[in-house]
Structure formats: C-alpha cells, structure tokens
Coordinates of C-alpha atoms and ligand atoms in Angstrom, one line a residue:
X28 CA 10.0 -20.5 1.7
X29 CA 12.3 -20.1 -1.3
X30 CA 14.0 -16.7 -1.5
X31 CA 12.2 -14.4 -3.8
X32 CA 13.3 -10.8 -4.7
X33 CA 11.3 -8.0 -3.2
X34 CA 8.3 -6.7 -5.1
X35 CA 10.0 -3.7 -6.7
X36 CA 12.8 -5.8 -8.1
X37 CA 10.6 -8.6 -9.4
X38 CA 8.1 -6.1 -10.8
X39 CA 10.8 -4.2 -12.7
X40 CA 11.8 -7.4 -14.5
X41 CA 8.2 -8.5 -15.1
X42 CA 7.1 -5.1 -16.6
X43 CA 9.9 -5.4 -19.1
X44 CA 8.3 -8.6 -20.5
X45 CA 6.0 -7.4 -23.3
X46 CA 4.5 -10.9 -23.9
X47 CA 3.6 -11.2 -20.3
X48 CA 2.0 -7.8 -20.2
X49 CA 0.0 -8.6 -23.4
X50 CA -1.3 -11.9 -21.9
X51 CA -2.3 -10.3 -18.7
X52 CA -4.0 -7.3 -20.2
X53 CA -6.0 -9.5 -22.5
X54 CA -7.1 -12.0 -19.9
X55 CA -7.9 -9.6 -17.0
X56 CA -9.7 -7.3 -19.5
X57 CA -12.0 -10.1 -20.6
X58 CA -12.8 -11.2 -17.0
X59 CA -13.3 -7.6 -15.9
X60 CA -15.9 -7.0 -18.7
X61 CA -17.8 -10.3 -17.9
X62 CA -17.9 -9.5 -14.2
X63 CA -19.2 -6.0 -14.7
X64 CA -22.0 -7.2 -17.0
X65 CA -23.3 -9.9 -14.6
X66 CA -23.0 -7.7 -11.5
X67 CA -25.0 -5.0 -13.3
X68 CA -27.8 -7.5 -13.8
X69 CA -28.6 -7.6 -10.0
X70 CA -30.5 -4.7 -8.5
X71 CA -29.6 -6.0 -5.0
X72 CA -25.9 -6.4 -5.5
X73 CA -25.1 -3.7 -2.9
X74 CA -27.3 -5.5 -0.4
X75 CA -25.8 -8.9 -1.2
X76 CA -22.3 -7.4 -0.7
X77 CA -23.3 -5.9 2.6
X78 CA -24.8 -9.3 3.7
X79 CA -21.6 -11.1 2.7
X80 CA -19.5 -8.7 4.7
X81 CA -21.7 -8.9 7.7
X82 CA -22.0 -12.7 7.7
X83 CA -18.2 -13.0 7.5
X84 CA -17.6 -10.4 10.2
X85 CA -20.0 -12.1 12.6
X86 CA -18.5 -15.5 11.9
X87 CA -15.0 -14.2 12.6
X88 CA -16.2 -12.6 15.9
X89 CA -17.5 -16.0 17.1
X90 CA -15.0 -18.2 15.2
X91 CA -14.2 -20.4 18.3
X92 CA -17.8 -21.4 18.6
X93 CA -18.3 -22.2 15.0
X94 CA -15.1 -24.2 14.8
X95 CA -16.2 -26.4 17.6
X96 CA -19.6 -26.7 15.9
X97 CA -17.9 -27.8 12.7
X98 CA -15.7 -30.3 14.5
X99 CA -18.7 -31.9 16.3
X100 CA -20.8 -32.1 13.1
X101 CA -18.0 -33.7 11.0
X102 CA -17.2 -36.3 13.7
X103 CA -21.0 -37.1 14.0
X104 CA -21.1 -37.6 10.3
X105 CA -18.2 -40.2 10.4
X106 CA -15.3 -37.9 9.5
X107 CA -12.1 -37.2 11.4
X108 CA -10.9 -33.7 12.3
X109 CA -7.3 -32.6 12.7
X110 CA -6.0 -29.2 13.9
X111 CA -2.9 -27.8 12.3
X112 CA -1.2 -24.7 13.9
X113 CA 1.1 -24.1 11.0
X114 CA 2.2 -25.3 7.6
X115 CA 4.7 -27.9 8.9
X116 CA 2.1 -29.5 11.1
X117 CA -0.5 -29.6 8.3
X118 CA 2.0 -31.2 5.9
X119 CA 3.0 -33.8 8.5
X120 CA -0.7 -34.7 9.2
X121 CA -1.5 -35.1 5.5
X122 CA 1.7 -37.0 4.7
X123 CA 1.0 -39.5 7.6
X124 CA -2.6 -39.9 6.4
X125 CA -1.6 -40.7 2.8
X126 CA 1.1 -43.1 4.0
X127 CA -1.4 -44.9 6.2
X128 CA -3.4 -45.7 3.0
X129 CA -0.4 -47.3 1.5
X130 CA -0.7 -45.2 -1.7
X131 CA 2.1 -43.2 -3.3
X132 CA 0.0 -41.2 -5.7
X133 CA -2.8 -38.7 -4.9
X134 CA -5.0 -36.5 -7.0
X135 CA -5.7 -32.9 -6.1
X136 CA -8.5 -30.4 -6.4
X137 CA -7.3 -26.9 -6.9
X138 CA -6.7 -25.4 -3.5
X139 CA -5.0 -22.3 -2.3
X140 CA -4.6 -23.6 1.2
X141 CA -2.4 -26.5 0.1
X142 CA -0.3 -24.2 -2.0
X143 CA 0.1 -21.9 1.0
X144 CA 1.6 -24.7 3.0
X145 CA 3.7 -26.1 0.1
X146 CA 1.9 -29.5 0.4
X147 CA 3.0 -30.9 -3.0
X148 CA 6.7 -30.3 -2.2
X149 CA 6.3 -31.9 1.3
X150 CA 4.6 -34.9 -0.2
X151 CA 7.3 -35.2 -2.9
X152 CA 9.9 -35.3 -0.1
X153 CA 8.0 -38.2 1.4
X154 CA 8.0 -40.0 -1.9
X155 CA 4.3 -39.3 -2.7
X156 CA 3.4 -37.7 -6.1
X157 CA 0.5 -35.2 -6.1
X158 CA -1.2 -34.8 -9.5
X159 CA -3.0 -31.5 -10.1
X160 CA -6.3 -31.9 -11.9
X161 CA -7.4 -28.4 -12.5
X162 CA -6.5 -27.4 -16.1
X163 CA -4.6 -24.3 -15.2
X164 CA -2.8 -26.0 -12.3
X165 CA -2.0 -28.9 -14.6
X166 CA -0.3 -26.4 -17.0
X167 CA 1.6 -24.9 -14.1
X168 CA 2.7 -28.3 -12.8
X169 CA 3.8 -29.7 -16.2
X170 CA 5.7 -26.5 -16.9
X171 CA 7.6 -26.5 -13.6
X172 CA 6.1 -23.1 -13.1
X173 CA 4.5 -21.1 -10.3
X174 CA 0.8 -20.0 -10.3
X175 CA 0.3 -16.3 -10.9
X176 CA -3.4 -15.8 -10.4
X177 CA -5.8 -17.1 -7.8
X178 CA -8.5 -18.3 -10.2
X179 CA -6.4 -18.7 -13.4
X180 CA -3.0 -19.8 -12.2
X181 CA -1.6 -20.0 -15.8
X182 CA -3.0 -16.6 -16.8
X183 CA 0.6 -15.6 -17.8
X184 CA 0.6 -18.3 -20.5
X185 CA -0.9 -18.0 -23.9
X186 CA -2.3 -20.9 -26.0
X187 CA 0.8 -21.7 -28.0
X188 CA 2.9 -21.8 -24.8
X189 CA 0.4 -24.2 -23.3
X190 CA 0.5 -26.5 -26.4
X191 CA 4.3 -26.6 -26.1
X192 CA 4.1 -27.5 -22.5
X193 CA 1.6 -30.3 -23.2
X194 CA 3.6 -31.7 -26.0
X195 CA 6.9 -31.6 -24.2
X196 CA 5.9 -32.7 -20.7
X197 CA 2.6 -34.6 -20.6
X198 CA 4.2 -38.0 -21.4
X199 CA 6.4 -37.7 -18.3
X200 CA 3.3 -37.5 -16.0
X201 CA 1.0 -40.0 -17.7
X202 CA -0.8 -40.2 -21.0
X203 CA 1.1 -38.1 -23.6
X204 CA -0.4 -35.3 -25.7
X205 CA -1.3 -36.3 -29.3
X206 CA 1.5 -35.5 -31.9
X207 CA -0.9 -33.3 -33.9
X208 CA -2.0 -31.2 -31.0
X209 CA -3.0 -27.7 -32.1
X210 CA -3.3 -24.6 -29.9
X211 CA -7.1 -24.5 -30.3
X212 CA -8.7 -24.3 -26.9
X213 CA -11.0 -27.3 -27.6
X214 CA -8.0 -29.5 -28.6
X215 CA -6.0 -28.4 -25.6
X216 CA -9.0 -29.2 -23.3
X217 CA -9.5 -32.6 -25.0
X218 CA -5.8 -33.5 -24.5
X219 CA -6.0 -32.6 -20.8
X220 CA -9.3 -34.5 -20.4
X221 CA -7.8 -37.7 -21.8
X222 CA -4.7 -37.3 -19.7
X223 CA -6.6 -36.7 -16.5
X224 CA -9.3 -39.4 -17.0
X225 CA -6.7 -42.2 -16.5
X226 CA -5.6 -40.5 -13.3
X227 CA -9.1 -40.1 -11.9
X228 CA -9.9 -43.8 -12.5
X229 CA -6.8 -45.1 -10.9
X230 CA -6.5 -42.9 -7.8
X231 CA -7.6 -44.0 -4.3
X232 CA -6.7 -40.8 -2.4
X233 CA -7.7 -37.2 -3.2
X234 CA -6.7 -34.0 -1.5
X235 CA -8.8 -30.9 -1.7
X236 CA -9.4 -27.6 0.0
X237 CA -12.9 -26.1 0.4
X238 CA -14.5 -22.8 -0.5
X239 CA -16.8 -22.9 2.5
X240 CA -17.5 -25.0 5.6
X241 CA -21.1 -24.9 6.7
X242 CA -21.0 -25.0 10.5
X243 CA -24.5 -26.3 11.2
X244 CA -24.0 -29.6 9.4
X245 CA -20.2 -29.8 9.0
X246 CA -20.5 -29.8 5.2
X247 CA -17.6 -28.9 3.0
X248 CA -18.3 -27.0 -0.2
X249 CA -16.2 -26.8 -3.4
X250 CA -17.2 -24.6 -6.3
X251 CA -15.5 -25.0 -9.7
X252 CA -15.9 -24.7 -13.4
X253 CA -14.4 -27.8 -15.0
X254 CA -15.8 -30.8 -13.2
X255 CA -12.3 -32.1 -12.3
X256 CA -13.0 -31.3 -8.7
X257 CA -16.3 -33.3 -8.7
X258 CA -14.3 -36.3 -10.0
X259 CA -11.7 -36.0 -7.3
X260 CA -14.4 -35.6 -4.6
X261 CA -16.5 -38.6 -5.6
X262 CA -14.2 -41.3 -7.2
X263 CA -11.4 -41.9 -4.6
X264 CA -12.0 -43.8 -1.4
X265 CA -10.2 -41.4 0.9
X266 CA -10.6 -37.7 0.8
X267 CA -8.3 -35.3 2.8
X268 CA -9.5 -31.7 2.9
X269 CA -7.1 -28.9 4.1
X270 CA -9.2 -25.9 5.0
X271 CA -8.3 -22.5 6.5
X272 CA -10.2 -21.8 9.7
X273 CA -11.7 -18.7 8.2
X274 CA -13.7 -20.6 5.6
X275 CA -16.7 -21.2 7.9
X276 CA -20.2 -19.9 7.2
X277 CA -22.7 -20.6 10.0
X278 CA -25.7 -21.9 8.1
X279 CA -26.9 -23.0 4.6
X280 CA -28.9 -19.7 4.4
X281 CA -25.6 -17.8 4.8
X282 CA -24.0 -20.0 2.0
X283 CA -26.8 -18.8 -0.3
X284 CA -25.4 -15.3 -0.2
X285 CA -21.9 -16.4 -1.2
X286 CA -23.1 -18.7 -3.9
X287 CA -24.4 -15.5 -5.6
X288 CA -21.4 -13.3 -4.8
X289 CA -18.6 -15.7 -5.7
X290 CA -19.3 -16.8 -9.3
X291 CA -20.2 -13.3 -10.5
X292 CA -17.1 -11.8 -8.9
X293 CA -14.7 -14.5 -10.0
X294 CA -15.6 -15.9 -13.5
X295 CA -18.3 -13.4 -14.4
X296 CA -20.9 -16.3 -14.4
X297 CA -24.4 -16.2 -12.8
X298 CA -23.7 -19.5 -11.0
X299 CA -20.9 -22.1 -10.7
X300 CA -21.1 -24.9 -13.2
X301 CA -20.2 -27.4 -10.4
X302 CA -21.0 -27.0 -6.7
X303 CA -20.0 -30.1 -4.7
X304 CA -20.9 -30.6 -1.1
X305 CA -20.0 -33.5 1.2
X306 CA -20.7 -34.2 4.9
X307 CA -18.6 -36.7 6.7
X308 CA -18.5 -40.2 5.1
X309 CA -20.8 -42.5 3.3
X310 CA -21.8 -45.3 5.7
X311 CA -21.6 -49.0 4.7
X312 CA -25.4 -48.9 4.1
X313 CA -25.0 -46.1 1.5
X314 CA -26.4 -43.4 3.8
X315 CA -24.5 -40.0 3.6
X316 CA -22.9 -38.2 0.8
X317 CA -19.2 -38.2 1.6
X318 CA -16.3 -40.5 0.6
X319 CA -15.5 -43.8 2.3
X320 CA -13.0 -42.1 4.6
X321 CA -12.9 -38.3 5.2
X322 CA -10.3 -36.3 7.0
X323 CA -10.7 -32.5 7.6
X324 CA -7.5 -30.6 8.5
X325 CA -8.3 -27.2 10.0
X326 CA -5.4 -24.9 9.2
X327 CA -4.4 -21.9 11.3
X328 CA -1.0 -20.9 9.9
X329 CA -1.1 -17.2 10.9
X330 CA -4.9 -16.8 10.8
X331 CA -5.4 -16.4 14.6
X332 CA -2.7 -13.7 14.7
X333 CA -4.5 -11.9 11.8
X334 CA -7.8 -12.2 13.6
X335 CA -6.2 -10.4 16.6
X336 CA -5.5 -7.3 14.4
X337 CA -8.7 -5.2 14.4
X338 CA -7.9 -3.5 11.1
X339 CA -6.1 -6.3 9.3
X340 CA -8.6 -9.1 10.2
X341 CA -10.9 -8.0 7.4
X342 CA -8.5 -9.9 5.0
X343 CA -10.0 -13.1 6.5
X344 CA -13.3 -12.3 4.9
X345 CA -11.8 -13.0 1.5
X346 CA -13.6 -15.6 -0.5
X347 CA -10.7 -15.8 -3.1
X348 CA -12.8 -14.6 -6.0
X349 CA -9.8 -12.7 -7.5
X350 CA -11.9 -9.8 -8.6
X351 CA -9.4 -7.4 -7.0
X352 CA -6.6 -8.9 -9.1
X353 CA -8.4 -8.3 -12.3
X354 CA -9.0 -4.6 -11.7
X355 CA -5.6 -3.8 -10.2
X356 CA -3.4 -1.7 -12.4
X357 CA -0.3 -2.9 -10.6
X358 CA -1.2 -6.6 -11.0
X359 CA -2.0 -6.1 -14.6
X360 CA 1.4 -4.8 -15.4
X361 CA 3.6 -6.8 -13.0
X362 CA 1.8 -10.1 -13.0
X363 CA 1.4 -12.6 -10.1
X364 CA 4.9 -13.9 -9.8
X365 CA 6.2 -10.5 -8.8
X366 CA 4.4 -10.8 -5.4
X367 CA 6.5 -13.9 -4.5
X368 CA 3.4 -15.2 -2.7
X369 CA 0.8 -17.8 -3.2
X370 CA -1.7 -15.0 -2.9
X371 CA -0.9 -12.4 -5.5
X372 CA -2.5 -9.0 -6.3
X373 CA -4.2 -6.7 -3.8
X374 CA -5.4 -9.5 -1.5
X375 CA -1.9 -11.0 -1.5
X376 CA -0.4 -7.6 -0.6
X377 CA -2.5 -7.6 2.6
X378 CA -2.9 -11.3 3.4
X379 CA 0.6 -12.6 3.0
X380 CA 2.4 -10.0 5.2
X381 CA -0.2 -10.9 7.9
X382 CA 0.1 -14.6 7.6
X383 CA 3.9 -14.6 7.3
X384 CA 4.8 -11.4 9.2
X385 CA 6.8 -8.4 7.8
X386 CA 10.3 -9.3 9.0
X387 CA 11.3 -10.7 5.6
X388 CA 12.2 -7.9 3.0
X389 CA 9.8 -9.5 0.5
X390 CA 6.9 -9.5 2.8
X391 CA 7.7 -6.0 4.0
X392 CA 7.6 -4.8 0.4
X393 CA 4.2 -6.2 -0.4
X394 CA 2.1 -3.4 1.3
X395 CA 3.8 -1.0 -1.0
X396 CA 2.8 -3.0 -4.1
X397 CA -0.2 -0.7 -4.7
X398 CA -1.1 2.7 -6.0
X399 CA -3.9 2.9 -3.4
X400 CA -6.3 3.7 -6.2
X401 CA -9.1 1.8 -4.4
X402 CA -10.4 -0.2 -7.4
X403 CA -9.9 -3.4 -5.4
X404 CA -12.2 -2.2 -2.7
X405 CA -14.9 -1.2 -5.2
X406 CA -15.1 -4.7 -6.7
X407 CA -14.6 -6.8 -3.5
X408 CA -17.8 -8.8 -2.9
X409 CA -17.2 -8.8 0.8
X410 CA -16.2 -5.1 0.9
X411 CA -12.6 -5.6 2.3
X412 CA -11.1 -2.1 2.5
X413 CA -7.8 -3.2 1.0
X414 CA -6.3 0.3 0.8
X415 CA -7.0 0.8 4.5
X416 CA -5.2 -2.4 5.4
X417 CA -2.3 -1.6 3.0
X418 CA -1.7 1.7 4.8
X419 CA -2.1 0.0 8.2
X420 CA 0.6 -2.6 7.2
X421 CA 2.9 0.1 5.8
X422 CA 2.8 1.7 9.3
X423 CA 3.6 -1.7 10.8
X424 CA 6.6 -2.1 8.4
X425 CA 8.0 1.3 9.3
X426 CA 7.2 1.3 13.1
X427 CA 7.3 -2.5 13.8
X428 CA 5.9 -3.9 17.0
X429 CA 6.5 -6.7 19.4
X430 CA 4.8 -9.3 17.2
X431 CA 6.1 -7.9 13.9
X432 CA 9.7 -6.7 14.0
X433 CA 10.6 -3.9 11.7
X434 CA 11.9 -4.8 8.2
X435 CA 15.5 -4.0 7.7
X436 CA 14.8 -2.8 4.2
X437 CA 13.3 0.5 5.3
X438 CA 16.2 1.7 7.5
X439 CA 16.9 4.6 5.2
X440 CA 13.3 5.8 5.4
X441 CA 13.3 5.5 9.2
X442 CA 16.5 7.5 9.5
X443 CA 15.1 10.2 7.1
X444 CA 11.9 10.4 9.1
X445 CA 13.7 10.7 12.4
X446 CA 15.9 13.5 11.0
X447 CA 12.8 15.3 9.7
X448 CA 11.1 15.0 13.1
X449 CA 14.1 16.5 14.8
X450 CA 14.1 19.4 12.4
X451 CA 10.4 20.1 12.4
X452 CA 10.4 19.9 16.3
X453 CA 12.8 22.9 16.5
X454 CA 12.0 26.2 14.7
X455 CA 15.6 27.3 15.3
X456 CA 17.1 24.2 13.6
X457 CA 14.5 24.3 10.8
X458 CA 15.4 27.9 10.1
X459 CA 19.1 27.1 10.1
X460 CA 18.6 24.1 7.8
X461 CA 16.5 26.2 5.4
X462 CA 19.1 28.9 5.2
X463 CA 21.9 26.4 4.7
X464 CA 19.8 24.7 1.9
X465 CA 19.2 28.1 0.2
X466 CA 22.8 29.2 0.4
X467 CA 24.0 26.0 -1.2
X468 CA 21.1 25.5 -3.7
X469 CA 23.2 26.0 -6.8
X470 CA 25.3 23.0 -5.7
X471 CA 22.3 20.7 -5.2
X472 CA 22.4 17.6 -7.6
X473 CA 19.4 16.8 -9.8
X474 CA 19.2 13.3 -8.2
X475 CA 19.6 12.1 -4.7
X476 CA 22.6 9.8 -4.0
X477 CA 22.5 6.4 -2.2
X478 CA 19.2 4.9 -1.3
X479 CA 17.4 8.3 -2.1
X480 CA 18.2 7.6 -5.7
X481 CA 15.2 5.3 -5.8
X482 CA 12.9 8.2 -5.0
X483 CA 14.4 10.6 -7.6
X484 CA 14.4 7.9 -10.3
X485 CA 10.8 8.7 -11.0
X486 CA 10.5 12.2 -9.6
X487 CA 12.1 15.7 -10.0
X488 CA 13.9 16.9 -6.9
X489 CA 12.1 20.2 -5.9
X490 CA 14.3 23.3 -6.1
X491 CA 14.9 25.4 -3.1
X492 CA 13.3 28.9 -3.4
X493 CA 15.4 32.1 -3.2
X494 CA 14.0 32.7 0.3
X495 CA 12.1 30.7 2.9
X496 CA 8.6 31.7 3.8
X497 CA 9.6 32.6 7.3
X498 CA 12.3 34.9 6.1
X499 CA 10.0 36.4 3.5
X500 CA 7.4 37.1 6.2
X501 CA 9.9 38.6 8.6
X502 CA 11.3 40.9 5.9
X503 CA 7.8 42.1 4.9
X504 CA 6.7 42.6 8.5
X505 CA 9.8 44.6 9.3
X506 CA 9.2 46.8 6.3
X507 CA 5.6 47.3 7.5
X508 CA 4.1 45.5 4.5
X509 CA 2.5 42.5 6.2
X510 CA 0.8 39.9 4.1
X511 CA -0.3 40.7 0.5
X512 CA -4.0 41.4 0.0
X513 CA -6.2 38.4 -0.5
X514 CA -7.4 38.1 -4.1
X515 CA -10.8 39.7 -4.5
X516 CA -13.8 37.3 -4.3
X517 CA -15.5 36.8 -7.7
X518 CA -18.5 39.0 -8.1
X519 CA -21.8 37.1 -7.6
X520 CA -23.7 36.8 -10.8
X521 CA -26.8 39.0 -10.9
X522 CA -29.9 38.2 -12.9
X523 CA -29.7 39.7 -16.3
X524 CA -32.1 42.5 -17.0
X525 CA -35.6 41.2 -17.4
X526 CA -34.7 37.8 -15.6
X527 CA -36.3 37.0 -12.3
X528 CA -35.7 34.0 -10.1
X529 CA -38.1 31.2 -10.8
X530 CA -41.2 31.6 -8.6
X531 CA -40.7 28.3 -6.9
X532 CA -37.1 29.0 -5.9
X533 CA -37.5 32.7 -4.9
X534 CA -36.9 33.1 -1.2
X535 CA -39.9 34.4 0.7
X536 CA -39.7 37.9 2.1
X537 CA -37.8 37.8 5.3
X538 CA -36.1 34.4 4.5
X539 CA -33.2 36.0 2.7
X540 CA -30.2 33.9 3.5
X541 CA -27.5 35.8 5.2
X542 CA -23.8 34.9 5.6
X543 CA -23.9 36.6 9.0
X544 CA -24.7 34.3 11.9
X545 CA -27.9 35.5 13.7
X546 CA -26.4 34.6 17.0
X547 CA -23.1 33.9 18.6
X548 CA -21.9 30.2 18.3
X549 CA -22.4 29.6 22.0
X550 CA -26.0 30.7 21.8
X551 CA -26.7 28.4 18.9
X552 CA -25.5 25.3 20.6
Ligands
SF4_609 S1 -10.1 -9.5 -1.4 FE1 -12.2 -9.4 -2.1 S2 -12.0 -9.1 -4.4 FE2 -10.0 -9.9 -3.7 S3 -10.1 -12.1 -3.8 FE3 -10.8 -11.6 -1.8 S4 -13.0 -11.5 -1.9 FE4 -12.2 -11.3 -4.0

C-alpha cells in the first residue's frame, strides 16, 4: 500500500481546495435529491430495508454453507473456482490465468474488489495492461488519478477537467479524442464510446467483480448504468470475476430485494439500466449463458476477521451503493482521496480499518473521520449502524487487542487518559491537583502545548474557577449553610375563570392522578 497521510492531514489540504469542494457539493447534492425522491415513492421502503438487513445477516451467519453451495453450482455449470486468502494470492491467481490465455491486454468492468487488491498495478508488473471501461474509471485511469467515490470515481473532476484529460491522454491508450472536443456531456460520452468500442471488439479476456452471487445457482450479477459492463461480460472469450466472499445472497427471491434497494440508494433510479447475470460457461452446443471460459476468484482479504467481530461484521452487509458518502458532511468537504482508501466516506471509515487492521496511523485515523451525526445510518439500505461501528473501532484504536495492535499515533491520548484515571481514582490526589490548578490559574496558557495543541486549535481551553466544588461545599457546610435552596418549581397553570377541562379529558371522580405512590415500591412489584 502506498504511504498516504493520515485523514486529518489529508483532509486539511483537501478542504482548502475550493474547486474540489464546489465539485463535491454540486455532485453529492444532486444525487442526494434524486435518491430522496425515489425512496419516498415506496410505501414499503422501511420493510425492504429491514428485509435487506436480515437477508445479509442470515447469509453472513451461514457464510460457510453458502460459499460451498456457490462453489458446487459454479463448477456444475462449467466454471472454475479459486480461493484467495489475501490480495497477493488473488493477484497471483488472476495474473496466471491471464498469462495462460497468451493475452497481454484485458478489459475491465468497474470493480471495487479489484481496486482493493491493486490488481491493475499487479498486472502491469507482469506486463499485462488492464483497460478500464467504466466512463468514470476511464477518466481516473487516463488522468493517472485515484478514484474518490464508490459509484462516481471521478466525482472530484468537473467537465472541463475531463475534456482536458481526454484531449491530452486518450491517444496514448488507444483512439484519440477529436480535436474539436467540447466539454458538453454528450460530446464527452461520444468520445469515450468511440475510444472504448475498439477495445471491446479486440479483447479476448475480461475481468470483473460482481454485485451479488446467487448461491442456489452459482450466478454472478453485475448492475450498471452505461452498458460497458454488459459488453465486457459478453464479448470476450474468457471472463475472470474477483468477488468478495460477502457478496452472496442465498436465492433469486433474495436478490429481488436488493435489486430494489440498490438503484434507488445509489443513482436515485427506480431500476438499473443494465443488469447482467451469468452462470458458469456457455457449452459448445450453445446451452448456458456464461462466457466460453469462466473463473471465479473468491476473495477473503480480511473479511473472515471482520466476520469474527460481532459489532464490526455489519460492515460486510454493505452493497456499495454509496448513499452514505453522499449524505456525509465530512466526505462532502474532504472528498474521497483524504481517506487514503479504496473505500472512502463512512463505509470506508469502518471497512478499511477492519480489512487492513488499525496498526497503520492512516487506518487508525479513519474511525475518527466522522462527526457521528448518524446521517449515514439513516440512508443505508441495509441499516448498517455506521456510528456504532465507528465508536467500536475508536475503542480498538485506543485499547488495542491481540489481533489489532494499538496505533502509535494515539500515544498522547493514552498517556492523558491514564493520568486522568489515576487522578480520578484518588480523591486526595484529585483535590491536590485542583488546588494546584486554581493556585496557578493566572499562569495558564490560552492554548495547550505539544500534541495537546491539536485539541485547542479548534476549542477554547476552559478556565479554572476560583474554587473547586468540593472546597465550596466544605466551606458552606462548615459555616452551616449547606446547599442553596433548589429553584422553586414553576406554578402549574390553572384554568382561567370560566374555563373547564373538556368533558372527554376530565378525570372521573376518584381517578385524580396523584404524584404520591399508593404503595411502597416493594408492594407494587
Ligand atoms: S454502508 Fe450502506 S449506505 Fe454506505 S455504501 Fe454500504 S450499503 Fe450503501
């Protein structure tokens, strides 16, 4: 993994980029509005959401059974199944499979799993060029850039930036952009279509991920908006699909739920323009609906460890709709690159530290990349309680455990917490510290020095009072004053003259509510 700065550092730089903030605000605001409108159309959205959550939960509980079911069904349909424990193994498997075809070029369907394992880079090292075919991924690839959104990887780019990238770089990767290319969306799409068409027609190997794997038939499913995925999945002779083990749904009836939840949550559409499914291979007699050769690479890469965490495992329910990114105030200002992770935004803040661990300072900073406002939970179509997992992971970062060593970056916080615990455990020490603080209060600086400065950069340091509460209480008690009287309770409003309670609301005689319990608590048990 290349070294990226921690989230606070990267976010500070990103939030200073006014163009980036403008692009993000415009794009996420548009998608947010579309999503809200189409979700409001469904009276049973809450039930669908509950169903999606429960199907995923049940599947994760019996994942071992469903994985074996998928494997058996894919093999029965003529495909080959490979198991990859981590990114290195997955990359090795895919590289060997491509080499075996004798090809040096492959086309790709947009896939988060292949980004997660750094497949393009691994293939490049082996002398194989991977061509992205999704429009946004193409923009990212041509611009030597990194994706910054799950659904719209080039969300940080505006139209004129895209035109410049197409004009400057398209020729190096294939058919060049026309000289008179404008920044009109239709022109940009037409240039991309002509560029990609040549690639589709000449490629013999395609690599994809899958949005879902239907266990009962071993069917892989890809949903997309542009049709480029459909071309990759149907034209080449060999298809290699790298799929995370959490992508399974048990049956086609279960899939039905997600095909309603996903498009409304991600693109604000009622259904996906393209839904492609394939099962194993197409036999010589034409039976079957898969490619000539099909390889399924089932990817773990930290998912089994995530599954073992009873709080954190809910992140594996994610269907990568990106709704949580589009409502997140932190993402909207900092953008996706600040997360230094393939999965940005709220889902990245909980998934990445679980898949990669929290020992690296960047990964340890991700659970803090949130205001815990809860907007992400509200929109998540599978009801992942992202704030709950964030807090859980913050605890892991501070405390550490055998599996997840503590991050070094929070040493100062740990030292401060330990000192506070010692003080609060001892009334004598606490009293002495308070008196010392009060005696020296005129010397206190307005800002904390050293690592504490990060805290006072955005907050005022509270002033010590003239006297601690304990001393104040002791002094008053010694003088026989005790506690000051409690403020008088506000008088209960009485009906104005001539007003009587409405007949229907008037308590019946003898039912007058009383604040005095009619019996002792023990008797009422
Ligand atoms: S966490 Fe929920 S809202 Fe966010 S991408 Fe995953 S499914 Fe969508």
